[in-house]
mmCIF file of C-alpha atoms and ligand atoms in Angstrom:
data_model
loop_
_atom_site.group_PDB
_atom_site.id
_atom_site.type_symbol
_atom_site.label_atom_id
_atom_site.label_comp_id
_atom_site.label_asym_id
_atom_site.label_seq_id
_atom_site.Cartn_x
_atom_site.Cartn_y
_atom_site.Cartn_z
ATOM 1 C CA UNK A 1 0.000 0.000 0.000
ATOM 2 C CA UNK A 2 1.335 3.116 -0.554
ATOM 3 C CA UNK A 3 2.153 6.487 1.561
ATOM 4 C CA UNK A 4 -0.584 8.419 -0.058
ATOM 5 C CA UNK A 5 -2.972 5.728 0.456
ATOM 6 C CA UNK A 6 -2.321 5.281 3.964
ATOM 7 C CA UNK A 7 -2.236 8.875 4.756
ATOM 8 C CA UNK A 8 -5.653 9.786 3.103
ATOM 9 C CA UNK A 9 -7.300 6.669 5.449
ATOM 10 C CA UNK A 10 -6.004 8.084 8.636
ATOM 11 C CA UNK A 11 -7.053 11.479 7.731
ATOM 12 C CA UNK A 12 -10.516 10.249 6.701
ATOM 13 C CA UNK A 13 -9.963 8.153 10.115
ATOM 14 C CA UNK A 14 -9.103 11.156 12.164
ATOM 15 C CA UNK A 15 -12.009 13.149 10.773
ATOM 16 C CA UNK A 16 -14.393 10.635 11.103
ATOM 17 C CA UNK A 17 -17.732 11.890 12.176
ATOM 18 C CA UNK A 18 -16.394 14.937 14.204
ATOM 19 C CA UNK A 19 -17.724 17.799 11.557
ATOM 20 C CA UNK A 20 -21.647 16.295 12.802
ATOM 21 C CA UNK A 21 -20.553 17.375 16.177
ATOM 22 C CA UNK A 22 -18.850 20.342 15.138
ATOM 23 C CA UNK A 23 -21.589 21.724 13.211
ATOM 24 C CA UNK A 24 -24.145 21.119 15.708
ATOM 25 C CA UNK A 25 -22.311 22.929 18.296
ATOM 26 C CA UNK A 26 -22.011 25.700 15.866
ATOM 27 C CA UNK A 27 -25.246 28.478 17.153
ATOM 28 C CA UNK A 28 -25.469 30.542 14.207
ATOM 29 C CA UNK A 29 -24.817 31.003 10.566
ATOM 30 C CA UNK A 30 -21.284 32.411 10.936
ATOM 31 C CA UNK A 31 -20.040 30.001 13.241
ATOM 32 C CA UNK A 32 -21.404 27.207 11.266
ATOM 33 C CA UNK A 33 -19.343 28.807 8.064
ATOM 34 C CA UNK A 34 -16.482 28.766 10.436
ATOM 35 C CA UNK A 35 -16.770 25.125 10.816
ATOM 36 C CA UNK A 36 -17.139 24.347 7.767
ATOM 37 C CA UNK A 37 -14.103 25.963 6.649
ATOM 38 C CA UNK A 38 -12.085 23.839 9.231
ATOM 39 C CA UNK A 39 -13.011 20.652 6.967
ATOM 40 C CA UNK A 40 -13.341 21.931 3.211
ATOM 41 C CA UNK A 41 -11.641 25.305 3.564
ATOM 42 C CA UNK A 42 -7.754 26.249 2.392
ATOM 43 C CA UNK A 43 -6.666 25.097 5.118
ATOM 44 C CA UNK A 44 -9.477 22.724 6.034
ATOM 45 C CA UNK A 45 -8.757 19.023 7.243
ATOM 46 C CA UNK A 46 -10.511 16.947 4.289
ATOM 47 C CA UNK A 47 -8.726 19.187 2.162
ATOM 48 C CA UNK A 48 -5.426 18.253 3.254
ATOM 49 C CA UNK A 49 -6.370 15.180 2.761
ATOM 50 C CA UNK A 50 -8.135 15.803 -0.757
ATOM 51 C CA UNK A 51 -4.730 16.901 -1.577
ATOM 52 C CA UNK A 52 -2.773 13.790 -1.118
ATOM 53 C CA UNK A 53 -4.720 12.017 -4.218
ATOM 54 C CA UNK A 54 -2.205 13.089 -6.507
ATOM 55 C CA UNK A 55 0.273 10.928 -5.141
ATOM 56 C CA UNK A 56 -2.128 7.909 -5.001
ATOM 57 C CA UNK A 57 -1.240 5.456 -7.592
ATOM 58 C CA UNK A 58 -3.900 4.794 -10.381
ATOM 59 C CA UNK A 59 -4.625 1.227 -9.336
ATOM 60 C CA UNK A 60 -5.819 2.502 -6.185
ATOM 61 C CA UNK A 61 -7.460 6.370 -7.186
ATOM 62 C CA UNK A 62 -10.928 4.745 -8.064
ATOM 63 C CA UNK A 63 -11.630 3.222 -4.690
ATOM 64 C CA UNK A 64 -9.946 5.726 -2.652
ATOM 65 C CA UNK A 65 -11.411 8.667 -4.510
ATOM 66 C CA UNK A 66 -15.085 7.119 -3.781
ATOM 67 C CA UNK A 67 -14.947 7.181 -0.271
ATOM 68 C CA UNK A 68 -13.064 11.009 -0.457
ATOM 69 C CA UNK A 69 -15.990 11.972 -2.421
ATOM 70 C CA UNK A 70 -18.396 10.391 0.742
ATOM 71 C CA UNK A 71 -17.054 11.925 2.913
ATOM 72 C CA UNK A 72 -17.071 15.237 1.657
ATOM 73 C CA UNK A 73 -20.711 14.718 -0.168
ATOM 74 C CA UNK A 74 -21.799 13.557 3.686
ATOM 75 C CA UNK A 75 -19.621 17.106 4.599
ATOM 76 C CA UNK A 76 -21.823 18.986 2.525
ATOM 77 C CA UNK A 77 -25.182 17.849 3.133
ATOM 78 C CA UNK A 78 -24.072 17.797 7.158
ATOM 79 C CA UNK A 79 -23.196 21.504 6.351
ATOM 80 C CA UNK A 80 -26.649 22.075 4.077
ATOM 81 C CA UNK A 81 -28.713 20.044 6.801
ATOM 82 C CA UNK A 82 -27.596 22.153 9.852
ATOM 83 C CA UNK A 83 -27.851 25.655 8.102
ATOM 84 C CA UNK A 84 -31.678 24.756 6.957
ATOM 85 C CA UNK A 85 -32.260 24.449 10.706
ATOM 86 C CA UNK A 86 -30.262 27.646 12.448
ATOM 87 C CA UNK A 87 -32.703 29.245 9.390
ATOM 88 C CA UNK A 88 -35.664 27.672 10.699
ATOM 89 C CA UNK A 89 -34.641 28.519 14.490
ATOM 90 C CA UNK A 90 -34.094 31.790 13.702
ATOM 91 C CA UNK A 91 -37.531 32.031 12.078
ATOM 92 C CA UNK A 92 -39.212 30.705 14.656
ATOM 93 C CA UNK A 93 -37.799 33.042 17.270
ATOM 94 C CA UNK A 94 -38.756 35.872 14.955
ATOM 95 C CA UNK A 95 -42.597 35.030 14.855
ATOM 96 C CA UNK A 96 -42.412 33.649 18.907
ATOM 97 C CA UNK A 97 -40.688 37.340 19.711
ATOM 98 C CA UNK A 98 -42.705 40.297 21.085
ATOM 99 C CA UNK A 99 -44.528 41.755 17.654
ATOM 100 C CA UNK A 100 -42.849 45.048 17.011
ATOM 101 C CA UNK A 101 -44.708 48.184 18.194
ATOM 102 C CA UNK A 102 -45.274 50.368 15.160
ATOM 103 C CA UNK A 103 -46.619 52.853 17.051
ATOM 104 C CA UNK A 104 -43.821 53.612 18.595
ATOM 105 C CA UNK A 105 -42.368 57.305 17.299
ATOM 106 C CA UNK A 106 -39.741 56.883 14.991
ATOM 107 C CA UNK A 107 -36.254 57.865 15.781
ATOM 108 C CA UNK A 108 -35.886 60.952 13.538
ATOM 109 C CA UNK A 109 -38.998 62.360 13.419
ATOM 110 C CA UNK A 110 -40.812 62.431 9.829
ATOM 111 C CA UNK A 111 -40.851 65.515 8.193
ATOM 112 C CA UNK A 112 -44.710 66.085 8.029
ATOM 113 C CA UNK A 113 -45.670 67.868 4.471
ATOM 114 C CA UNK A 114 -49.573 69.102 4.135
ATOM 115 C CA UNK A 115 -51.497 70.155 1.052
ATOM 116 C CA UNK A 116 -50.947 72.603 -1.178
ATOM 117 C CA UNK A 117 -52.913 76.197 -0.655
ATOM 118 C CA UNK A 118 -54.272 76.470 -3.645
ATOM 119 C CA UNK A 119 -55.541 72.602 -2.975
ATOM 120 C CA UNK A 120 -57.129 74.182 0.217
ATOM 121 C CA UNK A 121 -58.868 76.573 -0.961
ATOM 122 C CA UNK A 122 -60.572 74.609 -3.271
ATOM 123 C CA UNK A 123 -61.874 71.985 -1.149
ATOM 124 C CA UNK A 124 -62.594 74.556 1.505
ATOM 125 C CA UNK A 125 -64.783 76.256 -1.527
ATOM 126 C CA UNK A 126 -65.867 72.762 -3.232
ATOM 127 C CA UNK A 127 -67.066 71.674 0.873
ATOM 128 C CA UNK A 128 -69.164 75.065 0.990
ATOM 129 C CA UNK A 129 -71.224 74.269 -2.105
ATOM 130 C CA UNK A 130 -71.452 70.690 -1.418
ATOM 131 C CA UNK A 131 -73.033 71.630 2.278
ATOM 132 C CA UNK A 132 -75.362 74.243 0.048
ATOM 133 C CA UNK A 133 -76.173 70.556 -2.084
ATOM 134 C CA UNK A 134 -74.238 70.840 -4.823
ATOM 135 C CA UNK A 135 -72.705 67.839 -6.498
ATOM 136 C CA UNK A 136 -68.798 68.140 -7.658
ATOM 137 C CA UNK A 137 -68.500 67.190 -11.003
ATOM 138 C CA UNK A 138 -65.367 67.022 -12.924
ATOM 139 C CA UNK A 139 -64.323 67.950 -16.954
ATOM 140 C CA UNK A 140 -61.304 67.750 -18.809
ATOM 141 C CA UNK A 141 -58.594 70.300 -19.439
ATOM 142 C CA UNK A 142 -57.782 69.170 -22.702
ATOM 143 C CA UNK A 143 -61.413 70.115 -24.436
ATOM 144 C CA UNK A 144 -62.996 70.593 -27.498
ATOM 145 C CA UNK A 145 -63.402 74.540 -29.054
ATOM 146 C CA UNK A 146 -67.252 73.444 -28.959
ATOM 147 C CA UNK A 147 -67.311 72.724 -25.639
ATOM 148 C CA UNK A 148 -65.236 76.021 -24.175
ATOM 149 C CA UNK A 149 -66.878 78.528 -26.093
ATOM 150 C CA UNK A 150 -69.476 77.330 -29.347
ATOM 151 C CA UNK A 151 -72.403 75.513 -27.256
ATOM 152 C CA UNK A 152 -71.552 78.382 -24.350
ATOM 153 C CA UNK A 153 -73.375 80.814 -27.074
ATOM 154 C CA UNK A 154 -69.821 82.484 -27.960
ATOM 155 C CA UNK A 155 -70.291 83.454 -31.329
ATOM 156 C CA UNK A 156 -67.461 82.401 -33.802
ATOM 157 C CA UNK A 157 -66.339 85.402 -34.502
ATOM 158 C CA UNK A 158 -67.425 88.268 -31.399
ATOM 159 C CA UNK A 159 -64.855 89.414 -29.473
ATOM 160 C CA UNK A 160 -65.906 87.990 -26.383
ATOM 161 C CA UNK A 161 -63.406 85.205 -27.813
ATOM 162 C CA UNK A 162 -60.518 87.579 -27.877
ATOM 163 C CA UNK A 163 -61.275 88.186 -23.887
ATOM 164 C CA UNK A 164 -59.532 84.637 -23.936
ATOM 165 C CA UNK A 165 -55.982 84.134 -25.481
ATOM 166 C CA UNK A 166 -56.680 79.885 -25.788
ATOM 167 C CA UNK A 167 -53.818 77.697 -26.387
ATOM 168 C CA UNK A 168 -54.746 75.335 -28.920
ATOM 169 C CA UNK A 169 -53.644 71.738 -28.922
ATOM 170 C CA UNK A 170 -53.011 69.987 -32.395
ATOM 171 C CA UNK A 171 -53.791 66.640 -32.438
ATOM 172 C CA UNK A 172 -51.952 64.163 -34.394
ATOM 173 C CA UNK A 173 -54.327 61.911 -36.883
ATOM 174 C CA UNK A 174 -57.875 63.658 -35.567
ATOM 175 C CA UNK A 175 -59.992 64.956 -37.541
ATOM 176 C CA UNK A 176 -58.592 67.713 -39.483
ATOM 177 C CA UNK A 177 -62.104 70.155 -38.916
ATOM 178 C CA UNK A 178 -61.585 69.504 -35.280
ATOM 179 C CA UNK A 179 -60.577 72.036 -32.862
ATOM 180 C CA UNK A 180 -58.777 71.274 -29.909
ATOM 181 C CA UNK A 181 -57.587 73.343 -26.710
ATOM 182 C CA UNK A 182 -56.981 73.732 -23.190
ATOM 183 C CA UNK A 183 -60.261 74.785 -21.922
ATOM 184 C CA UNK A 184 -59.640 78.551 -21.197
ATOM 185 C CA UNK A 185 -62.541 78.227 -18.209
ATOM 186 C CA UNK A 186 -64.449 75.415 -16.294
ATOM 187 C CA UNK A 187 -67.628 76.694 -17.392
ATOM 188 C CA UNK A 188 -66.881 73.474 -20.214
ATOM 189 C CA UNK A 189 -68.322 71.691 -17.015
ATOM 190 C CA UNK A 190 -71.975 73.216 -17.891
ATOM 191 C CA UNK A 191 -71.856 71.870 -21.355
ATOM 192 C CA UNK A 192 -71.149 68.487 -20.410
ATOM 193 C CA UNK A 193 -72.987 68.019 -17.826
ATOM 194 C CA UNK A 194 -76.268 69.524 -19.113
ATOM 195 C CA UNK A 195 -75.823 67.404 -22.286
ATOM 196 C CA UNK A 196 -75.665 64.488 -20.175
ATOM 197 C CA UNK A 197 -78.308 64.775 -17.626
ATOM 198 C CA UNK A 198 -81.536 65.690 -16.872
ATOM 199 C CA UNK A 199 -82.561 68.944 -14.787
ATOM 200 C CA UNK A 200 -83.047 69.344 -11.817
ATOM 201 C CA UNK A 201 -78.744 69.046 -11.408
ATOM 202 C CA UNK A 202 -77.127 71.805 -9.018
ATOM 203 C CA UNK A 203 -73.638 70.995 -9.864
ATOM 204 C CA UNK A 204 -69.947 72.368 -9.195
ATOM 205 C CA UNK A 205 -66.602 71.653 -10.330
ATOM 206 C CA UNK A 206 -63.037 72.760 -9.450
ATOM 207 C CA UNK A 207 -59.751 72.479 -11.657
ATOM 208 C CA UNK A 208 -56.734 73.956 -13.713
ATOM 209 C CA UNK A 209 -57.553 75.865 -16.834
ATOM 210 C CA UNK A 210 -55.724 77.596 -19.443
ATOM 211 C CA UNK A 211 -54.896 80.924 -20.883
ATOM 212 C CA UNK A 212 -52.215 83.445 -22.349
ATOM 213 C CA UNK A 213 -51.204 85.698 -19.764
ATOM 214 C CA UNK A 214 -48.346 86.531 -17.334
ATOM 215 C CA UNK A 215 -47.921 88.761 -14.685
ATOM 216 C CA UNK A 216 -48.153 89.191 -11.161
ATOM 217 C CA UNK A 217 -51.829 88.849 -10.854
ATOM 218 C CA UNK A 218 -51.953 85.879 -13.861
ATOM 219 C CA UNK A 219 -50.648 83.090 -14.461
ATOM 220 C CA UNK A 220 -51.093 80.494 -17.736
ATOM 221 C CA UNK A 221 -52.230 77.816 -16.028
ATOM 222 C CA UNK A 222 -54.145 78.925 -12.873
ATOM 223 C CA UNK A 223 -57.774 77.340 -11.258
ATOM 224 C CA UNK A 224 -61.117 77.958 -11.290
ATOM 225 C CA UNK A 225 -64.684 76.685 -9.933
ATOM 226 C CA UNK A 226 -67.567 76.788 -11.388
ATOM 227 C CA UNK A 227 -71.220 75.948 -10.647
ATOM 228 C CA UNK A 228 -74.824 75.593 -11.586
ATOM 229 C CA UNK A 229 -78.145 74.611 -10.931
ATOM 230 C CA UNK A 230 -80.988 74.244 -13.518
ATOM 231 C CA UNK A 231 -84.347 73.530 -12.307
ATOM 232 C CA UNK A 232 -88.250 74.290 -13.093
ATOM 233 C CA UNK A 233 -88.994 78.424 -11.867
ATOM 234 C CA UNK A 234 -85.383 79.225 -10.702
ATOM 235 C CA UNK A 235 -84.990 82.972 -10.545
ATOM 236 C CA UNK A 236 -82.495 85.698 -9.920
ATOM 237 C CA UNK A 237 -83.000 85.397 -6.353
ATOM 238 C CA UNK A 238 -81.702 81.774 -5.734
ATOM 239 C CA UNK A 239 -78.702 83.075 -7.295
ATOM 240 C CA UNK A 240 -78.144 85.937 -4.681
ATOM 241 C CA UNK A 241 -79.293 83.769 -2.294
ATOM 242 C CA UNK A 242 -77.218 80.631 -3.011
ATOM 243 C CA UNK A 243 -73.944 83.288 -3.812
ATOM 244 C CA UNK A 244 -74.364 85.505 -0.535
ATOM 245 C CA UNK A 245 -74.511 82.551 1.863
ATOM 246 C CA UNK A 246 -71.447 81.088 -0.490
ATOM 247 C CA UNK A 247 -69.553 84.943 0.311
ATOM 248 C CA UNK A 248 -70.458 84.740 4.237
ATOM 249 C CA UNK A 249 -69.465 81.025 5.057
ATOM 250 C CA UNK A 250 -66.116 81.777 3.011
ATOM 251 C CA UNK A 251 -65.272 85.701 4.338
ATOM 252 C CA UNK A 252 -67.722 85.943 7.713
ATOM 253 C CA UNK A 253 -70.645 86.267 8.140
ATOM 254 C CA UNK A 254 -72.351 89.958 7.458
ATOM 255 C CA UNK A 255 -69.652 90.165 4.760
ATOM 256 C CA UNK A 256 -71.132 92.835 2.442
ATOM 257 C CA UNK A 257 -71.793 91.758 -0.777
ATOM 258 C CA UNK A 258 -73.042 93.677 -4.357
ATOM 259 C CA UNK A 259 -74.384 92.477 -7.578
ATOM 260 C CA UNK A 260 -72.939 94.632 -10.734
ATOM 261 C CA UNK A 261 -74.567 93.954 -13.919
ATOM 262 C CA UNK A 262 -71.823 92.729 -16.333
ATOM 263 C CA UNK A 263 -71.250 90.436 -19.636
ATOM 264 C CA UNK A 264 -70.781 86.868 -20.326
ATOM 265 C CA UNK A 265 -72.308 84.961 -23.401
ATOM 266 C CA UNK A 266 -73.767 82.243 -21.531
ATOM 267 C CA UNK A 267 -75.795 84.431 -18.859
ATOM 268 C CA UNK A 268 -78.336 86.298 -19.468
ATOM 269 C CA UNK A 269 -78.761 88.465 -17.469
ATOM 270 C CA UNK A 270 -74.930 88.390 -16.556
ATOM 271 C CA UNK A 271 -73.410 89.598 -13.141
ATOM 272 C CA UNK A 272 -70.118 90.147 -11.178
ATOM 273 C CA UNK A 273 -70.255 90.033 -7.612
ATOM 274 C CA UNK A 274 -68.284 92.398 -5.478
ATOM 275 C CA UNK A 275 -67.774 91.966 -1.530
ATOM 276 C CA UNK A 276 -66.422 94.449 1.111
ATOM 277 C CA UNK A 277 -62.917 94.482 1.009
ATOM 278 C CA UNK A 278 -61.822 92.029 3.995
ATOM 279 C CA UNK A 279 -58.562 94.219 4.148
ATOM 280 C CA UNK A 280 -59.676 97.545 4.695
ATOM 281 C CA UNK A 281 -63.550 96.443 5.689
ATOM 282 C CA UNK A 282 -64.905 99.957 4.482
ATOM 283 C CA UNK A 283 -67.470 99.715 2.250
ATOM 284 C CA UNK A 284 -68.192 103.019 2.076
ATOM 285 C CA UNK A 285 -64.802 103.696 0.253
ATOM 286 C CA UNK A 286 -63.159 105.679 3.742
ATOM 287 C CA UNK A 287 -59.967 104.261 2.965
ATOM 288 C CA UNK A 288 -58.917 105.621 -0.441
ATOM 289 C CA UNK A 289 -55.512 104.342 0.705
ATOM 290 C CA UNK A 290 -56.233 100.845 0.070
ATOM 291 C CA UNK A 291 -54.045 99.349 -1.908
ATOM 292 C CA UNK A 292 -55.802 95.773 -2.153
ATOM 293 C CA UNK A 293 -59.356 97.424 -3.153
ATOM 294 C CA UNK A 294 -57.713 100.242 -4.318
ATOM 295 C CA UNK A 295 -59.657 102.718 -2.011
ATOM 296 C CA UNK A 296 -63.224 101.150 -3.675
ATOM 297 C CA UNK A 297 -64.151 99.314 -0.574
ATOM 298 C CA UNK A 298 -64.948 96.170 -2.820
ATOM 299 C CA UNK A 299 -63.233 93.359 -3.958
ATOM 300 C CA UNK A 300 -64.552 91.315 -7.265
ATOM 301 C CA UNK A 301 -64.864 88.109 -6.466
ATOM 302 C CA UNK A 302 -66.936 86.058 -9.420
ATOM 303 C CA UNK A 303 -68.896 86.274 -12.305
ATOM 304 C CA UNK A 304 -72.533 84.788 -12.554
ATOM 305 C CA UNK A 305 -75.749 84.995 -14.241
ATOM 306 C CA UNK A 306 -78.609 83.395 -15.391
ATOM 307 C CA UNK A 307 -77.979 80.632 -18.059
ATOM 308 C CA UNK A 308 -78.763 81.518 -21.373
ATOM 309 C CA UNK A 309 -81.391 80.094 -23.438
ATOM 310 C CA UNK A 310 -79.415 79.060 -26.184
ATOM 311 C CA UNK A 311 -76.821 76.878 -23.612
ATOM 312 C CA UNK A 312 -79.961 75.051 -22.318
ATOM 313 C CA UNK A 313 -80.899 74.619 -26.697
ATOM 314 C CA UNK A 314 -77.616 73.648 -27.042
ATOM 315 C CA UNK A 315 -77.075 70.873 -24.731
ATOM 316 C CA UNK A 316 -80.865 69.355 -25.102
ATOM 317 C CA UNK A 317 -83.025 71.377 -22.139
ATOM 318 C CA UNK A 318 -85.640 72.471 -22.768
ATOM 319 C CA UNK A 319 -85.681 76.701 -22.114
ATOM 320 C CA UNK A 320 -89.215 76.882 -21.624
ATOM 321 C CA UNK A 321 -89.571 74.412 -18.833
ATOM 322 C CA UNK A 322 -86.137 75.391 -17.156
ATOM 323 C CA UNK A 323 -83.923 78.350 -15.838
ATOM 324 C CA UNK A 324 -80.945 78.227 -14.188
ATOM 325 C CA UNK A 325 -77.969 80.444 -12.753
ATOM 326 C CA UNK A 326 -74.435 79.720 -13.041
ATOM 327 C CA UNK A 327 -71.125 81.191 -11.858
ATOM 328 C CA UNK A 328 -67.166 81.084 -11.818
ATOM 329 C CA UNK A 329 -64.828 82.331 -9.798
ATOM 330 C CA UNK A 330 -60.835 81.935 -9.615
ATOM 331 C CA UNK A 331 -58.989 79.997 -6.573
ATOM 332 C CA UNK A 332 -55.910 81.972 -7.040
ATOM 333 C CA UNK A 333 -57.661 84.862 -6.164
ATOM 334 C CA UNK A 334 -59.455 84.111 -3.211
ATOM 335 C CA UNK A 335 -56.260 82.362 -1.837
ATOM 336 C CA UNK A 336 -54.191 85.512 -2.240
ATOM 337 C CA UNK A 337 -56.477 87.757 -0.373
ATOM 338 C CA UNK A 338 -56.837 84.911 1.990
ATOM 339 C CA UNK A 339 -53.764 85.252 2.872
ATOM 340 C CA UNK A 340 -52.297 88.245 1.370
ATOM 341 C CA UNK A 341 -50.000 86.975 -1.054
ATOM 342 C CA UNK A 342 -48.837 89.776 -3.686
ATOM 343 C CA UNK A 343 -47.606 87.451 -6.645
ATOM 344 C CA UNK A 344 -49.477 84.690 -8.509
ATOM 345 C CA UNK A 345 -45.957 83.023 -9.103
ATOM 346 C CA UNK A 346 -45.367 81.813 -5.773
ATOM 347 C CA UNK A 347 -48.000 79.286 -5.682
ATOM 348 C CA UNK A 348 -46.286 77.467 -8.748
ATOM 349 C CA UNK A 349 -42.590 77.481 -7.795
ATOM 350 C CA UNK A 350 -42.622 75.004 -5.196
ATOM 351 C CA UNK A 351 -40.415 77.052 -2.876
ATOM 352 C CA UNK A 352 -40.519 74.858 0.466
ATOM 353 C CA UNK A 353 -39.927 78.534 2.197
ATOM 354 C CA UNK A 354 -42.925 80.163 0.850
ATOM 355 C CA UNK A 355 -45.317 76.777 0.749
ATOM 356 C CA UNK A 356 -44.447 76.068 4.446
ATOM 357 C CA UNK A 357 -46.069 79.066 5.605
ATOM 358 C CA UNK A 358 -49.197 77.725 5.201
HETATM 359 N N1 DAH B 1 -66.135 81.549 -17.333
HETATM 360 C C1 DAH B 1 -66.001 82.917 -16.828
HETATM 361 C C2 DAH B 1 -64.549 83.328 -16.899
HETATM 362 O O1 DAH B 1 -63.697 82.495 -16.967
HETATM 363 C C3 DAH B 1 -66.474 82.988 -15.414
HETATM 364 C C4 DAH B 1 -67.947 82.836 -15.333
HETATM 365 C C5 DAH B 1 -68.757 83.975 -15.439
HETATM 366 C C6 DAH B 1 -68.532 81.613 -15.159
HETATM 367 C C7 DAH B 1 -70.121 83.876 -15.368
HETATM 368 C C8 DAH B 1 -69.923 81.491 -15.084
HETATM 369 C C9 DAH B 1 -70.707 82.656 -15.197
HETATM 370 O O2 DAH B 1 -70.513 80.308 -14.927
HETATM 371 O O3 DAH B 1 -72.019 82.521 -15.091
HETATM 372 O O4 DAH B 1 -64.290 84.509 -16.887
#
């Protein structure tokens, strides 16, 4: 027999079946590794004796190498056995532990964000009408020209169209007559909802719109909400009645507020509503100083009216059963005097400074 021979079966000899009782002793993952490596690593003892094979003559390499291979295939599975249960241990004390308490406060406390102002005012506006019974209704911004200003009684070519610089969207493969835009005003609401429904509806609605203009006081993209109602016998005075209660729930109650006849193709008659300045709270124009009412006393808040026959023809009700009133307003505006903010701008640069103020 020779050397080599000899050598690998007392090294197989000495190993015997100590790794079992080395890797049970072993308590977690790491140690078991540790083990291992004493048998199969660099330095380990099988491999030492892996090592001598070399030098074992070929007569003998097919029977010796068999029971190398044994052993270190029983290594292995010894190795694979032992590490399946530390896993399951380990798992088991997890679900057996105290649950964690996620209640408990976090170490570094969250930054808390809120909404947006602009997104304030509008629910606080949207929640007003809703407690007056309105319904919140929504439309798109991208919209068709018939929709923002044909079936609202704008005639094609009056100027009234010219009061509203529209950006107009071109739309690859549509139809080449048809005219496309970001709605300019949410009164595109009315037409689609009175096309779509049957009166009575007292409706509101509350989103971005679109128009051509830049300064401190407008912005292209800025919000409005607008509302209606359309019923049998409706008359100018649910209108007042429905708008002052809207003006004293948002600005206080006994918040004066005026009526001033004005024009919009889809009222008839057609109204702006004014209320006392909440800045300088004189009415009477005492305060010619004002720079927010500019001495007037009164602050324009929305336009209104009663809906015109031809939107009712145009969207399928019926103008001799029905009237209705309607009316818009801008959220911009009422958030700046809310909260006295001088520049449209701010609201859309997302300057953490200026939104955390609110
Ligand atoms: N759409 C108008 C605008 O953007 C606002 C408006 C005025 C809406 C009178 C109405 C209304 O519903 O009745 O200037």
């Amino acid at each position: 027999m020779s050397d080599a021979v000899t050598e690998i079966e007392r090294g197989l000899a000495a190993l015997g079946e100590s790794f079992q009782k080395r890797f049970a002793e072993a308590q977690d993952e790491p140690a078991l590794r540790h083990a291992k490596a004493e048998v199969l690593g660099k330095k380990g003892d099988l491999t030492a004796v892996l090592k001598r094979m070399a030098a074992v003559p070929p007569e003998h390499k097919k029977s010796v190498g068999e029971r190398v291979n044994e052993v270190k295939a029983s290594v292995e599975r010894a190795f694979e056995e032992r590490l399946a249960a530390l896993h399951r241990a380990r798992r088991e004390a997890d679900l057996n532990a105290p649950p964690f308490d996620l209640t408990l406060p976090g170490r570094v406390p969250a930054p808390r964000g809120h909404v947006h102002p602009l997104t304030r005012v509008r629910h606080e506006i949207l929640d007003i009408f809703r407690s007056l019974g309105f319904e919140v209704a929504w439309g798109p911004e991208v919209e068709l020209w018939e929709n923002n200003f044909e079936k609202l009684a704008f005639p094609p070519d009056h100027p009234a169209t010219d009061m509203q610089d529209t950006f107009w969207v071109r739309v690859d493969g549509g139809a080449p007559d048809a005219k496309v835009l970001l709605r300019t005003h949410t009164s595109n609401v009315q037409v689609r909802e009175m096309s779509t429904r049957k009166p009575p509806m007292a409706v509101v609605s509350g989103g971005p719109v679109y128009r051509r203009d830049d300064d401190v006081t407008h912005s292209p993209m800025f919000h409005q909400i607008e509302g209606f109602l359309v019923a049998e016998r409706v008359s100018f005075a649910e209108l007042k009645g429905v708008l002052t209660a809207f003006a004293e729930r948002l600005y206080g109650e006994g918040t004066p507020v005026r009526f001033r006849p004005s024009y919009f193709p889809f009222v008839e008659p057609g109204a702006e509503v004014d209320v006392g300045c909440v800045f300088c709270r004189a009415d009477d124009g005492s305060r010619p100083a004002c720079r927010v009412c500019k001495g007037t006393g009164w602050l324009e808040i929305l336009g209104c009216g009663m809906v015109h026959p031809d939107v009712f023809r145009h969207t399928g009700i019926d103008p001799e059963t029905y009237t209705g009133f309607a009316f818009g307003l801008g959220v911009e505006r009422v958030a700046m005097l809310r909260y006295g903010i001088p520049d449209i701008r701010l609201f859309f640069e997302n300057d953490p400074r200026f939104l955390a103020q609110f």
